């Protein structure tokens, strides 16, 4: 059984703070690591798909890194804004097409 | 921008009843998926579908579950005889190129079994 873990479970930051979360995943038979941003009552929004060790991806103030050898990924948010408040999910592809999800990090940004 | 849609947004049913959850994937996608999230738990994979057949399924996806692509646009999940523990948010997803391609998710159907 594959296990994907995310930390912390929740995070409260002030507007303007930079923050980061961790996703750990099995490194064996690794295909890809996906990050999603999910607001309640909306579709999870795809942020990044990363496949190669050392990959770094950026989308505006959000960036992510990937270490496939040790099985972890970091998601960074620079200068958090209230609209960044959401649950951030990571999911690992280790076999076939199925995604195995972590429990998510719930981010709350206070104005 | 193309998106995955799901209907209904909320379904309430009695234990033992059949339910059909509907999804319209993005039109040029070839791979289709169902996931679910029981309240307070992780999102779990149920099934993937490609070329008009199931390509993978999890242990959750037992004989009570089935999927179908009845026409060129819809993708459905049927639960034959619902149980209380089937109460969850059910998500449909699709992508064009398999495991390294982004899976695009719909907004989910919240199923409540009473």
Coordinates of C-alpha atoms in Angstrom, one line a residue:
Chain A
X1 CA 0.0 0.0 0.0
X2 CA 1.5 3.3 -1.1
X3 CA 1.6 6.1 1.5
X4 CA 1.7 9.8 0.7
X5 CA 2.1 12.1 3.7
X6 CA 1.8 15.9 3.9
X7 CA 2.9 18.3 6.6
X8 CA 1.7 20.3 8.3
X9 CA -2.0 19.4 8.3
X10 CA -2.9 23.1 8.7
X11 CA -1.1 26.4 8.7
X12 CA -2.1 29.9 9.7
X13 CA 0.0 32.7 8.3
X14 CA -0.3 36.5 8.0
X15 CA -0.7 38.2 4.7
X16 CA 2.7 38.8 3.2
X17 CA 4.4 35.8 4.9
X18 CA 6.1 33.3 2.8
X19 CA 5.4 29.7 3.6
X20 CA 6.1 26.1 2.5
X21 CA 4.7 22.6 2.9
X22 CA 6.1 19.1 2.5
X23 CA 4.9 16.1 0.6
X24 CA 6.6 12.7 1.1
X25 CA 5.9 9.9 -1.3
X26 CA 7.3 6.4 -2.2
X27 CA 10.4 6.7 -4.4
X28 CA 10.1 3.2 -5.9
X29 CA 8.4 2.9 -9.3
X30 CA 7.9 6.7 -9.3
X31 CA 6.3 8.3 -12.4
X32 CA 5.1 11.7 -11.4
X33 CA 4.2 14.0 -8.5
X34 CA 1.1 16.2 -8.8
X35 CA 0.2 19.3 -6.7
X36 CA -3.4 20.6 -6.5
X37 CA -5.0 23.7 -4.9
X38 CA -8.5 23.0 -3.6
X39 CA -11.1 25.4 -2.4
X40 CA -14.3 24.1 -0.9
X41 CA -17.1 23.5 -3.4
X42 CA -14.8 24.0 -6.3
X43 CA -12.8 21.6 -8.5
X44 CA -9.3 20.8 -7.3
X45 CA -7.1 23.1 -9.5
X46 CA -4.0 21.5 -11.0
X47 CA -0.8 23.5 -10.1
X48 CA 2.1 21.3 -11.2
X49 CA 3.1 17.9 -12.5
X50 CA 6.7 17.0 -11.9
X51 CA 8.6 13.9 -13.0
X52 CA 12.3 14.4 -12.9
X53 CA 14.6 14.5 -9.9
X54 CA 15.6 18.1 -9.2
X55 CA 12.6 19.5 -11.1
X56 CA 11.6 23.0 -10.1
X57 CA 8.3 24.6 -11.3
X58 CA 6.9 28.0 -10.8
X59 CA 3.5 29.6 -11.3
X60 CA 3.3 33.2 -10.2
X61 CA 4.1 33.3 -6.4
X62 CA 3.9 29.5 -6.1
X63 CA 6.8 27.2 -6.8
X64 CA 7.6 23.5 -6.2
X65 CA 10.6 21.3 -6.0
X66 CA 11.0 17.5 -6.4
X67 CA 13.5 15.0 -5.0
X68 CA 12.7 11.6 -6.3
X69 CA 15.6 9.8 -4.7
X70 CA 14.5 10.6 -1.2
X71 CA 10.8 10.9 -2.0
X72 CA 9.8 14.4 -1.1
X73 CA 8.5 17.6 -2.7
X74 CA 8.2 21.1 -1.3
X75 CA 5.6 23.7 -2.3
X76 CA 6.5 27.3 -1.6
X77 CA 4.2 30.3 -1.6
X78 CA 5.9 33.7 -1.6
X79 CA 4.1 36.7 0.0
X80 CA 0.9 34.8 0.9
X81 CA -2.4 36.6 0.1
X82 CA -5.8 35.9 1.6
X83 CA -6.9 34.4 -1.8
X84 CA -4.2 31.7 -1.3
X85 CA -6.3 30.2 1.5
X86 CA -7.1 26.7 0.4
X87 CA -6.2 23.1 0.9
X88 CA -3.1 22.1 -1.0
X89 CA -3.0 18.4 -2.1
X90 CA -0.1 16.4 -3.4
X91 CA -0.6 13.1 -5.2
X92 CA 2.0 10.5 -6.4
X93 CA 1.9 8.3 -9.4
X94 CA 3.8 5.2 -8.7
X95 CA 2.0 2.6 -10.8
X96 CA -0.3 2.9 -13.7
X97 CA -2.4 6.0 -13.9
X98 CA -3.9 6.1 -10.4
X99 CA -3.0 8.9 -8.1
X100 CA -2.3 8.3 -4.4
X101 CA -3.2 11.4 -2.4
X102 CA -1.8 12.9 0.8
X103 CA -4.1 14.3 3.4
X104 CA -3.6 17.9 2.3
X105 CA -2.3 21.0 4.0
X106 CA -5.0 23.5 4.9
X107 CA -3.6 27.0 4.5
X108 CA -5.3 30.0 6.1
X109 CA -3.9 33.5 5.3
X110 CA -5.1 36.3 7.6
X111 CA -5.4 39.8 6.2
Chain B
X1 CA -11.3 27.0 -20.7
X2 CA -12.5 23.3 -20.9
X3 CA -13.5 21.8 -17.6
X4 CA -14.8 18.6 -16.2
X5 CA -18.5 18.8 -15.0
X6 CA -20.4 16.6 -12.7
X7 CA -24.1 16.2 -11.8
X8 CA -25.7 16.3 -9.4
X9 CA -23.7 18.4 -7.0
X10 CA -25.5 16.6 -4.1
X11 CA -27.3 13.3 -4.0
X12 CA -29.2 12.0 -1.0
X13 CA -30.4 8.4 -1.2
X14 CA -31.7 5.6 1.1
X15 CA -29.5 2.6 1.9
X16 CA -29.9 -0.1 -0.6
X17 CA -30.9 2.2 -3.5
X18 CA -29.0 2.5 -6.7
X19 CA -27.4 5.7 -7.6
X20 CA -25.8 6.9 -10.8
X21 CA -23.3 9.8 -10.7
X22 CA -22.6 11.6 -13.9
X23 CA -19.5 13.2 -15.4
X24 CA -18.7 15.0 -18.6
X25 CA -14.9 14.8 -19.1
X26 CA -13.0 17.3 -21.2
X27 CA -13.9 16.5 -24.8
X28 CA -10.6 15.4 -26.3
X29 CA -9.4 13.4 -23.3
X30 CA -9.0 9.7 -23.4
X31 CA -8.5 8.6 -19.8
X32 CA -11.2 8.9 -17.2
X33 CA -11.1 8.3 -13.5
X34 CA -13.3 8.2 -10.4
X35 CA -12.0 9.1 -6.9
X36 CA -13.8 9.6 -3.6
X37 CA -13.2 11.3 -0.3
X38 CA -14.9 10.2 2.8
X39 CA -15.2 13.1 5.2
X40 CA -12.0 13.6 7.2
X41 CA -10.1 11.0 5.1
X42 CA -7.7 11.2 2.1
X43 CA -8.9 11.3 -1.5
X44 CA -8.9 7.6 -2.7
X45 CA -8.7 6.2 -6.2
X46 CA -11.6 4.0 -7.3
X47 CA -11.2 3.2 -11.0
X48 CA -9.6 4.3 -14.3
X49 CA -11.1 3.8 -17.7
X50 CA -9.5 3.9 -21.1
X51 CA -10.5 2.7 -24.6
X52 CA -14.0 1.7 -23.3
X53 CA -12.8 -0.6 -20.6
X54 CA -11.5 -0.5 -17.0
X55 CA -7.7 -0.2 -16.9
X56 CA -7.2 -0.2 -13.2
X57 CA -9.4 -0.5 -10.1
X58 CA -8.8 -0.3 -6.4
X59 CA -10.0 -2.7 -3.7
X60 CA -12.9 -0.3 -2.9
X61 CA -14.3 -0.8 -6.4
X62 CA -16.1 -4.1 -5.8
X63 CA -19.1 -5.7 -7.6
X64 CA -21.4 -3.0 -6.3
X65 CA -19.7 -0.4 -8.5
X66 CA -19.6 -0.1 -12.2
X67 CA -18.6 2.5 -14.8
X68 CA -19.8 3.2 -18.2
X69 CA -19.3 5.6 -21.1
X70 CA -22.7 5.4 -22.7
X71 CA -22.0 7.9 -25.4
X72 CA -19.2 10.1 -26.6
X73 CA -19.5 12.6 -23.8
X74 CA -20.7 11.1 -20.5
X75 CA -18.9 8.9 -18.0
X76 CA -21.0 7.4 -15.2
X77 CA -20.4 5.7 -11.9
X78 CA -23.1 3.4 -10.7
X79 CA -23.4 2.1 -7.2
X80 CA -26.0 -0.8 -7.2
X81 CA -27.0 -1.0 -3.6
X82 CA -25.7 1.9 -1.5
X83 CA -24.4 1.4 2.0
X84 CA -24.0 4.0 4.7
X85 CA -20.2 3.9 4.2
X86 CA -20.6 4.9 0.6
X87 CA -21.3 8.4 1.8
X88 CA -18.5 10.6 0.4
X89 CA -17.6 13.2 -2.1
X90 CA -17.1 11.5 -5.5
X91 CA -14.7 13.2 -8.0
X92 CA -14.5 12.5 -11.7
X93 CA -11.2 13.3 -13.5
X94 CA -9.8 13.1 -17.0
X95 CA -6.6 13.5 -18.9
X96 CA -5.3 13.0 -22.4
X97 CA -2.1 11.1 -22.0
X98 CA -1.9 8.9 -19.0
X99 CA 0.3 8.8 -15.9
X100 CA 2.5 11.9 -16.4
X101 CA -0.3 14.1 -17.7
X102 CA -2.3 16.4 -15.4
X103 CA -5.6 14.9 -14.3
X104 CA -8.3 17.5 -14.4
X105 CA -10.9 17.2 -11.7
X106 CA -14.6 18.0 -11.6
X107 CA -16.2 19.8 -8.6
X108 CA -17.5 16.5 -7.1
X109 CA -20.8 15.0 -6.2
X110 CA -21.6 14.8 -2.5
X111 CA -23.4 11.5 -1.9
X112 CA -25.2 11.1 1.4
X113 CA -26.6 7.6 2.1
X114 CA -29.3 7.6 4.9

